[in-house]
Short mmCIF file of N, CA, C and O in Angstrom, two decimals:
data_model
loop_
_atom_site.label_atom_id
_atom_site.label_comp_id
_atom_site.label_asym_id
_atom_site.label_seq_id
_atom_site.Cartn_x
_atom_site.Cartn_y
_atom_site.Cartn_z
N MET A 60 37.59 55.98 46.59
CA MET A 60 38.81 55.57 47.25
C MET A 60 38.78 54.05 47.43
O MET A 60 37.78 53.49 47.86
N GLU A 61 39.90 53.42 47.09
CA GLU A 61 40.02 51.98 47.23
C GLU A 61 39.97 51.60 48.71
O GLU A 61 40.56 52.25 49.57
N ARG A 62 39.26 50.51 49.00
CA ARG A 62 39.25 49.92 50.34
C ARG A 62 39.37 48.42 50.14
O ARG A 62 38.48 47.79 49.58
N ARG A 63 40.50 47.87 50.58
CA ARG A 63 40.75 46.45 50.37
C ARG A 63 41.04 45.80 51.71
O ARG A 63 41.79 46.33 52.53
N LEU A 64 40.43 44.63 51.93
CA LEU A 64 40.61 43.90 53.18
C LEU A 64 41.64 42.79 53.01
O LEU A 64 41.64 42.09 52.00
N ILE A 65 42.49 42.64 53.99
CA ILE A 65 43.52 41.59 53.98
C ILE A 65 43.27 40.70 55.19
O ILE A 65 43.26 41.19 56.33
N SER A 66 43.06 39.43 54.93
CA SER A 66 42.82 38.47 56.02
C SER A 66 44.12 37.85 56.46
O SER A 66 45.08 37.74 55.71
N GLY A 67 44.12 37.41 57.71
CA GLY A 67 45.25 36.69 58.27
C GLY A 67 44.79 35.33 58.73
O GLY A 67 43.80 34.80 58.22
N HIS A 68 45.44 34.78 59.73
CA HIS A 68 45.08 33.46 60.22
C HIS A 68 44.51 33.48 61.64
O HIS A 68 44.30 32.42 62.23
N SER A 69 44.25 34.64 62.19
CA SER A 69 43.72 34.71 63.55
C SER A 69 42.33 34.08 63.59
O SER A 69 41.46 34.42 62.78
N PRO A 70 42.08 33.20 64.54
CA PRO A 70 40.75 32.62 64.67
C PRO A 70 39.71 33.64 65.11
O PRO A 70 38.51 33.39 65.02
N TYR A 71 40.15 34.81 65.57
CA TYR A 71 39.23 35.84 66.05
C TYR A 71 38.66 36.71 64.93
O TYR A 71 37.68 37.40 65.14
N GLU A 72 39.29 36.70 63.76
CA GLU A 72 38.83 37.57 62.67
C GLU A 72 37.35 37.38 62.34
O GLU A 72 36.59 38.35 62.34
N PRO A 73 36.89 36.15 62.06
CA PRO A 73 35.48 36.01 61.72
C PRO A 73 34.54 36.18 62.91
O PRO A 73 33.39 36.60 62.74
N ILE A 74 35.02 35.89 64.11
CA ILE A 74 34.17 36.00 65.30
C ILE A 74 33.95 37.47 65.67
O ILE A 74 32.82 37.90 65.90
N VAL A 75 35.04 38.22 65.71
CA VAL A 75 34.97 39.61 66.11
C VAL A 75 34.57 40.52 64.95
O VAL A 75 33.97 41.56 65.14
N GLY A 76 34.91 40.09 63.72
CA GLY A 76 34.57 40.89 62.55
C GLY A 76 35.64 41.93 62.25
O GLY A 76 35.37 43.12 62.23
N PHE A 77 36.88 41.49 62.07
CA PHE A 77 37.94 42.42 61.71
C PHE A 77 38.85 41.77 60.67
O PHE A 77 38.80 40.57 60.45
N SER A 78 39.67 42.60 60.05
CA SER A 78 40.65 42.15 59.07
C SER A 78 42.04 42.32 59.66
O SER A 78 42.27 43.20 60.49
N ARG A 79 43.00 41.50 59.22
CA ARG A 79 44.38 41.68 59.65
C ARG A 79 44.85 43.06 59.26
O ARG A 79 45.56 43.72 59.99
N ALA A 80 44.46 43.49 58.06
CA ALA A 80 44.82 44.84 57.62
C ALA A 80 43.75 45.35 56.67
O ALA A 80 43.03 44.58 56.05
N VAL A 81 43.68 46.66 56.58
CA VAL A 81 42.79 47.33 55.65
C VAL A 81 43.63 48.35 54.87
O VAL A 81 44.38 49.13 55.47
N VAL A 82 43.50 48.29 53.54
CA VAL A 82 44.12 49.29 52.68
C VAL A 82 43.02 50.28 52.32
O VAL A 82 41.97 49.89 51.81
N SER A 83 43.26 51.55 52.59
CA SER A 83 42.30 52.60 52.26
C SER A 83 43.09 53.72 51.59
O SER A 83 43.89 54.40 52.24
N GLY A 84 42.88 53.87 50.27
CA GLY A 84 43.67 54.84 49.52
C GLY A 84 45.13 54.44 49.58
O GLY A 84 45.49 53.31 49.26
N ASP A 85 45.98 55.36 50.05
CA ASP A 85 47.41 55.06 50.13
C ASP A 85 47.84 54.66 51.54
O ASP A 85 49.01 54.62 51.86
N ARG A 86 46.87 54.34 52.40
CA ARG A 86 47.17 53.97 53.79
C ARG A 86 46.94 52.49 54.03
O ARG A 86 46.02 51.89 53.45
N VAL A 87 47.74 51.92 54.90
CA VAL A 87 47.58 50.53 55.32
C VAL A 87 47.48 50.54 56.84
O VAL A 87 48.37 51.08 57.51
N TYR A 88 46.40 49.97 57.34
CA TYR A 88 46.18 49.89 58.78
C TYR A 88 46.22 48.42 59.17
O TYR A 88 45.34 47.65 58.78
N VAL A 89 47.25 48.04 59.91
CA VAL A 89 47.38 46.65 60.36
C VAL A 89 46.82 46.57 61.78
O VAL A 89 47.24 47.31 62.67
N ALA A 90 45.88 45.66 61.96
CA ALA A 90 45.20 45.50 63.24
C ALA A 90 46.16 45.05 64.34
O ALA A 90 47.26 44.57 64.06
N GLY A 91 45.73 45.19 65.56
CA GLY A 91 46.47 44.65 66.69
C GLY A 91 46.80 43.20 66.41
O GLY A 91 45.92 42.39 66.13
N THR A 92 48.08 42.89 66.43
CA THR A 92 48.57 41.58 66.01
C THR A 92 49.17 40.86 67.20
O THR A 92 50.19 41.28 67.74
N ALA A 93 48.50 39.79 67.59
CA ALA A 93 48.95 38.98 68.72
C ALA A 93 49.86 37.87 68.23
O ALA A 93 49.88 37.55 67.04
N PRO A 94 50.61 37.25 69.13
CA PRO A 94 51.55 36.20 68.74
C PRO A 94 50.85 34.85 68.54
O PRO A 94 51.05 33.90 69.30
N ILE A 95 50.01 34.78 67.51
CA ILE A 95 49.26 33.56 67.22
C ILE A 95 49.94 32.85 66.05
O ILE A 95 49.87 33.31 64.91
N PRO A 96 50.59 31.71 66.31
CA PRO A 96 51.23 30.97 65.22
C PRO A 96 50.19 30.49 64.20
O PRO A 96 49.06 30.14 64.55
N ALA A 97 50.58 30.48 62.94
CA ALA A 97 49.67 30.07 61.86
C ALA A 97 49.18 28.64 62.02
O ALA A 97 48.07 28.31 61.61
N ASP A 98 49.99 27.79 62.66
CA ASP A 98 49.60 26.39 62.81
C ASP A 98 48.70 26.15 64.03
O ASP A 98 48.35 25.01 64.33
N GLY A 99 48.34 27.21 64.74
CA GLY A 99 47.46 27.07 65.89
C GLY A 99 48.14 26.63 67.17
O GLY A 99 47.48 26.46 68.19
N SER A 100 49.44 26.47 67.13
CA SER A 100 50.17 26.06 68.33
C SER A 100 50.21 27.22 69.33
O SER A 100 49.92 28.36 68.98
N PRO A 101 50.58 26.93 70.57
CA PRO A 101 50.68 28.01 71.56
C PRO A 101 51.75 29.02 71.15
O PRO A 101 52.70 28.68 70.44
N PRO A 102 51.64 30.25 71.64
CA PRO A 102 52.67 31.24 71.33
C PRO A 102 53.98 30.89 72.02
O PRO A 102 53.99 30.14 73.01
N PRO A 103 55.08 31.45 71.54
CA PRO A 103 56.35 31.25 72.24
C PRO A 103 56.22 31.77 73.67
O PRO A 103 55.41 32.65 73.95
N GLU A 104 57.03 31.26 74.57
CA GLU A 104 56.99 31.69 75.97
C GLU A 104 57.61 33.07 76.16
O GLU A 104 57.13 33.88 76.94
N ASP A 105 58.70 33.34 75.44
CA ASP A 105 59.50 34.54 75.62
C ASP A 105 58.87 35.77 74.96
O ASP A 105 58.40 35.70 73.82
N ALA A 106 58.87 36.90 75.66
CA ALA A 106 58.28 38.14 75.12
C ALA A 106 58.98 38.58 73.84
O ALA A 106 58.33 39.05 72.91
N TYR A 107 60.30 38.45 73.79
CA TYR A 107 61.05 38.81 72.59
C TYR A 107 60.58 37.96 71.41
O TYR A 107 60.32 38.49 70.32
N GLU A 108 60.48 36.65 71.60
CA GLU A 108 60.04 35.76 70.52
C GLU A 108 58.59 36.04 70.13
O GLU A 108 58.23 35.96 68.95
N GLN A 109 57.75 36.37 71.09
CA GLN A 109 56.37 36.73 70.77
C GLN A 109 56.34 38.00 69.91
O GLN A 109 55.60 38.07 68.92
N ALA A 110 57.14 38.99 70.27
CA ALA A 110 57.19 40.23 69.48
C ALA A 110 57.69 39.95 68.07
O ALA A 110 57.17 40.50 67.09
N ARG A 111 58.70 39.09 67.95
CA ARG A 111 59.21 38.73 66.61
C ARG A 111 58.10 38.09 65.77
O ARG A 111 57.97 38.39 64.58
N LEU A 112 57.29 37.23 66.39
CA LEU A 112 56.19 36.59 65.68
C LEU A 112 55.16 37.63 65.26
O LEU A 112 54.68 37.63 64.12
N CYS A 113 54.80 38.54 66.16
CA CYS A 113 53.87 39.61 65.82
C CYS A 113 54.38 40.41 64.62
O CYS A 113 53.62 40.70 63.68
N LEU A 114 55.65 40.76 64.65
CA LEU A 114 56.23 41.54 63.56
C LEU A 114 56.30 40.75 62.26
O LEU A 114 56.10 41.32 61.18
N GLN A 115 56.53 39.47 62.34
CA GLN A 115 56.50 38.63 61.14
C GLN A 115 55.11 38.64 60.51
O GLN A 115 54.96 38.81 59.30
N ILE A 116 54.08 38.50 61.34
CA ILE A 116 52.69 38.52 60.84
C ILE A 116 52.37 39.89 60.24
O ILE A 116 51.75 39.99 59.18
N ILE A 117 52.81 40.95 60.90
CA ILE A 117 52.60 42.31 60.37
C ILE A 117 53.31 42.46 59.03
O ILE A 117 52.74 43.01 58.08
N GLY A 118 54.53 41.97 58.93
CA GLY A 118 55.28 42.05 57.67
C GLY A 118 54.57 41.34 56.54
O GLY A 118 54.55 41.82 55.40
N GLU A 119 53.98 40.19 56.84
CA GLU A 119 53.22 39.46 55.82
C GLU A 119 52.01 40.26 55.36
O GLU A 119 51.72 40.33 54.16
N ALA A 120 51.31 40.87 56.30
CA ALA A 120 50.14 41.69 55.94
C ALA A 120 50.56 42.90 55.11
O ALA A 120 49.91 43.25 54.12
N LEU A 121 51.64 43.55 55.52
CA LEU A 121 52.15 44.69 54.75
C LEU A 121 52.48 44.26 53.33
O LEU A 121 52.14 44.97 52.36
N GLY A 122 53.14 43.12 53.18
CA GLY A 122 53.49 42.62 51.85
C GLY A 122 52.27 42.39 50.99
O GLY A 122 52.25 42.74 49.80
N GLN A 123 51.22 41.81 51.58
CA GLN A 123 49.98 41.59 50.82
C GLN A 123 49.34 42.92 50.41
O GLN A 123 48.65 42.99 49.40
N ALA A 124 49.60 43.95 51.19
CA ALA A 124 49.04 45.28 50.89
C ALA A 124 49.90 46.05 49.88
O ALA A 124 49.49 47.10 49.40
N GLY A 125 51.11 45.54 49.59
CA GLY A 125 52.01 46.24 48.68
C GLY A 125 52.95 47.19 49.40
O GLY A 125 53.52 48.10 48.79
N ALA A 126 53.10 46.98 50.71
CA ALA A 126 53.97 47.85 51.51
C ALA A 126 55.09 47.02 52.14
O ALA A 126 55.10 45.80 52.04
N ARG A 127 56.03 47.73 52.77
CA ARG A 127 57.15 47.09 53.46
C ARG A 127 57.28 47.74 54.84
O ARG A 127 56.64 48.77 55.11
N PHE A 128 58.13 47.19 55.67
CA PHE A 128 58.36 47.81 56.97
C PHE A 128 58.81 49.25 56.81
O PHE A 128 58.47 50.11 57.63
N GLU A 129 59.58 49.53 55.77
CA GLU A 129 60.08 50.90 55.55
C GLU A 129 58.96 51.91 55.33
O GLU A 129 59.20 53.12 55.45
N ASP A 130 57.76 51.43 55.02
CA ASP A 130 56.62 52.32 54.78
C ASP A 130 55.81 52.59 56.04
O ASP A 130 54.86 53.38 56.02
N VAL A 131 56.16 51.93 57.14
CA VAL A 131 55.42 52.09 58.40
C VAL A 131 55.75 53.45 59.01
O VAL A 131 56.91 53.84 59.13
N VAL A 132 54.69 54.17 59.39
CA VAL A 132 54.85 55.50 59.98
C VAL A 132 54.48 55.52 61.46
O VAL A 132 54.82 56.47 62.17
N ARG A 133 53.77 54.48 61.93
CA ARG A 133 53.35 54.46 63.33
C ARG A 133 53.18 53.02 63.80
O ARG A 133 52.63 52.20 63.06
N THR A 134 53.64 52.74 65.01
CA THR A 134 53.36 51.45 65.64
C THR A 134 52.82 51.72 67.04
O THR A 134 53.13 52.74 67.67
N ARG A 135 52.02 50.78 67.49
CA ARG A 135 51.53 50.79 68.86
C ARG A 135 51.84 49.42 69.43
O ARG A 135 51.51 48.41 68.81
N VAL A 136 52.46 49.41 70.58
CA VAL A 136 52.86 48.16 71.21
C VAL A 136 52.16 48.07 72.56
O VAL A 136 52.20 49.01 73.36
N TYR A 137 51.53 46.94 72.80
CA TYR A 137 50.82 46.69 74.04
C TYR A 137 51.51 45.53 74.74
O TYR A 137 51.59 44.44 74.18
N VAL A 138 52.05 45.76 75.92
CA VAL A 138 52.70 44.69 76.67
C VAL A 138 51.88 44.39 77.93
O VAL A 138 51.29 45.29 78.54
N ALA A 139 51.83 43.12 78.30
CA ALA A 139 51.02 42.69 79.43
C ALA A 139 51.69 43.00 80.77
O ALA A 139 51.02 43.02 81.80
N ASP A 140 52.98 43.25 80.75
CA ASP A 140 53.73 43.53 81.98
C ASP A 140 54.93 44.39 81.60
O ASP A 140 55.61 44.11 80.60
N ALA A 141 55.20 45.41 82.39
CA ALA A 141 56.33 46.30 82.09
C ALA A 141 57.65 45.54 82.02
O ALA A 141 58.57 45.97 81.34
N ALA A 142 57.72 44.40 82.69
CA ALA A 142 58.94 43.60 82.66
C ALA A 142 59.26 43.07 81.26
O ALA A 142 60.40 42.70 80.98
N HIS A 143 58.28 43.06 80.36
CA HIS A 143 58.47 42.55 79.00
C HIS A 143 59.00 43.61 78.03
O HIS A 143 59.37 43.28 76.90
N TRP A 144 59.02 44.87 78.43
CA TRP A 144 59.29 45.92 77.45
C TRP A 144 60.68 45.82 76.81
O TRP A 144 60.84 46.14 75.64
N GLN A 145 61.69 45.36 77.54
CA GLN A 145 63.03 45.33 76.95
C GLN A 145 63.13 44.30 75.82
O GLN A 145 63.67 44.59 74.76
N GLY A 146 62.60 43.10 76.03
CA GLY A 146 62.64 42.09 74.97
C GLY A 146 61.79 42.50 73.79
O GLY A 146 62.20 42.36 72.63
N VAL A 147 60.62 43.04 74.07
CA VAL A 147 59.73 43.51 73.00
C VAL A 147 60.37 44.68 72.27
O VAL A 147 60.38 44.74 71.04
N GLY A 148 60.96 45.60 73.03
CA GLY A 148 61.64 46.75 72.42
C GLY A 148 62.80 46.32 71.54
O GLY A 148 63.04 46.91 70.49
N ARG A 149 63.52 45.31 71.98
CA ARG A 149 64.65 44.80 71.18
C ARG A 149 64.15 44.27 69.84
O ARG A 149 64.72 44.57 68.78
N ALA A 150 63.07 43.48 69.86
CA ALA A 150 62.51 42.94 68.61
C ALA A 150 62.02 44.08 67.72
O ALA A 150 62.27 44.08 66.50
N HIS A 151 61.34 45.07 68.31
CA HIS A 151 60.85 46.21 67.55
C HIS A 151 62.03 46.96 66.94
O HIS A 151 62.00 47.34 65.76
N GLY A 152 63.09 47.15 67.72
CA GLY A 152 64.26 47.87 67.23
C GLY A 152 64.99 47.14 66.11
O GLY A 152 65.58 47.77 65.23
N GLU A 153 64.97 45.80 66.13
CA GLU A 153 65.62 45.04 65.06
C GLU A 153 64.94 45.29 63.72
O GLU A 153 65.59 45.28 62.68
N VAL A 154 63.64 45.52 63.75
CA VAL A 154 62.90 45.79 62.52
C VAL A 154 62.89 47.28 62.19
O VAL A 154 63.10 47.68 61.05
N PHE A 155 62.67 48.11 63.20
CA PHE A 155 62.40 49.53 62.96
C PHE A 155 63.52 50.48 63.39
O PHE A 155 63.34 51.69 63.35
N GLY A 156 64.68 49.94 63.78
CA GLY A 156 65.76 50.78 64.29
C GLY A 156 66.17 51.91 63.36
O GLY A 156 66.43 53.03 63.81
N ASP A 157 66.24 51.65 62.06
CA ASP A 157 66.61 52.69 61.09
C ASP A 157 65.40 53.40 60.51
O ASP A 157 65.52 54.51 59.99
N ILE A 158 64.24 52.77 60.60
CA ILE A 158 63.01 53.34 60.02
C ILE A 158 62.41 54.38 60.97
O ILE A 158 61.93 55.42 60.53
N ARG A 159 62.41 54.06 62.24
CA ARG A 159 61.99 54.93 63.32
C ARG A 159 60.60 55.54 63.16
O ARG A 159 60.43 56.75 63.14
N PRO A 160 59.56 54.70 63.08
CA PRO A 160 58.19 55.22 63.04
C PRO A 160 57.83 55.83 64.39
O PRO A 160 58.48 55.56 65.41
N ALA A 161 56.78 56.64 64.40
CA ALA A 161 56.23 57.09 65.68
C ALA A 161 55.77 55.84 66.42
O ALA A 161 55.29 54.88 65.81
N ASN A 162 55.95 55.83 67.74
CA ASN A 162 55.61 54.63 68.51
C ASN A 162 55.03 55.01 69.85
O ASN A 162 55.46 55.97 70.48
N THR A 163 54.05 54.22 70.27
CA THR A 163 53.53 54.30 71.63
C THR A 163 53.57 52.90 72.20
O THR A 163 53.17 51.94 71.52
N THR A 164 54.07 52.75 73.41
CA THR A 164 54.08 51.46 74.09
C THR A 164 53.31 51.62 75.39
O THR A 164 53.56 52.54 76.16
N VAL A 165 52.36 50.70 75.60
CA VAL A 165 51.44 50.78 76.73
C VAL A 165 51.44 49.45 77.47
O VAL A 165 51.47 48.38 76.84
N VAL A 166 51.38 49.50 78.78
CA VAL A 166 51.22 48.30 79.59
C VAL A 166 49.72 48.13 79.86
O VAL A 166 49.06 49.05 80.35
N THR A 167 49.19 46.95 79.50
CA THR A 167 47.76 46.72 79.63
C THR A 167 47.48 45.22 79.67
O THR A 167 48.35 44.42 79.38
N SER A 168 46.27 44.85 80.00
CA SER A 168 45.85 43.45 79.91
C SER A 168 45.61 43.10 78.45
O SER A 168 45.15 43.95 77.68
N LEU A 169 45.89 41.85 78.09
CA LEU A 169 45.63 41.38 76.73
C LEU A 169 44.58 40.28 76.79
O LEU A 169 44.32 39.70 77.85
N LEU A 170 43.97 39.98 75.66
CA LEU A 170 42.85 39.05 75.58
C LEU A 170 43.19 37.66 76.10
O LEU A 170 42.41 37.05 76.82
N ASP A 171 44.35 37.14 75.73
CA ASP A 171 44.76 35.80 76.13
C ASP A 171 45.89 35.93 77.15
O ASP A 171 46.89 36.60 76.87
N PRO A 172 45.79 35.30 78.29
CA PRO A 172 46.86 35.44 79.29
C PRO A 172 48.21 34.90 78.85
O PRO A 172 49.24 35.24 79.44
N ALA A 173 48.25 34.09 77.78
CA ALA A 173 49.54 33.59 77.26
C ALA A 173 50.26 34.66 76.44
O ALA A 173 51.46 34.55 76.21
N TRP A 174 49.53 35.67 76.00
CA TRP A 174 50.14 36.73 75.19
C TRP A 174 50.86 37.72 76.10
O TRP A 174 50.30 38.22 77.07
N LYS A 175 52.08 38.04 75.73
CA LYS A 175 52.84 39.06 76.45
C LYS A 175 52.87 40.38 75.68
O LYS A 175 53.20 41.42 76.25
N VAL A 176 52.51 40.33 74.39
CA VAL A 176 52.60 41.51 73.55
C VAL A 176 51.59 41.43 72.41
O VAL A 176 51.20 40.35 71.97
N GLU A 177 51.16 42.59 71.97
CA GLU A 177 50.34 42.74 70.77
C GLU A 177 50.83 44.04 70.11
O GLU A 177 51.14 45.01 70.82
N ILE A 178 50.89 44.05 68.78
CA ILE A 178 51.46 45.20 68.05
C ILE A 178 50.55 45.54 66.88
O ILE A 178 50.07 44.65 66.19
N ASP A 179 50.32 46.83 66.65
CA ASP A 179 49.65 47.24 65.41
C ASP A 179 50.53 48.25 64.68
O ASP A 179 51.51 48.76 65.24
N ALA A 180 50.20 48.50 63.43
CA ALA A 180 51.05 49.38 62.61
C ALA A 180 50.23 50.09 61.55
O ALA A 180 49.24 49.54 61.05
N ASP A 181 50.64 51.30 61.22
CA ASP A 181 50.06 52.07 60.12
C ASP A 181 51.18 52.38 59.14
O ASP A 181 52.29 52.71 59.55
N ALA A 182 50.86 52.26 57.86
CA ALA A 182 51.86 52.52 56.81
C ALA A 182 51.26 53.36 55.70
O ALA A 182 50.04 53.43 55.55
N VAL A 183 52.12 53.98 54.93
CA VAL A 183 51.74 54.72 53.73
C VAL A 183 52.34 54.00 52.55
O VAL A 183 53.55 53.73 52.51
N LEU A 184 51.49 53.65 51.59
CA LEU A 184 51.97 52.93 50.41
C LEU A 184 52.96 53.79 49.63
O LEU A 184 52.77 55.01 49.50
N PRO A 185 53.99 53.14 49.08
CA PRO A 185 54.99 53.90 48.31
C PRO A 185 54.40 54.42 47.02
O PRO A 185 53.44 53.91 46.52
#
């Protein structure tokens, strides 16, 4: 079975030892994706904008894997405060409103206090 690693730009990948995504057979597993801009700048302040950035990074990883958002079957969304769920949900809905993957949203602490959201996704290659 094919196992292919896809790297991103997170500074934590080499420290923690993870890949942005892993392709295994016909599955794509995108790691928890925080709102880390590629240029190393701070994340956007707004939870909606942070979620959009997370989804953009996920979309890039899916593309490198040969998948699209339409191939996503499950997402997990982690928000740092329940007050952020509406903005994050709106961003998620803009991408997945017609696709409707299985989803779990959890309120929890995140690694960086500037992060309001982190998102992961699982997809099946077409």
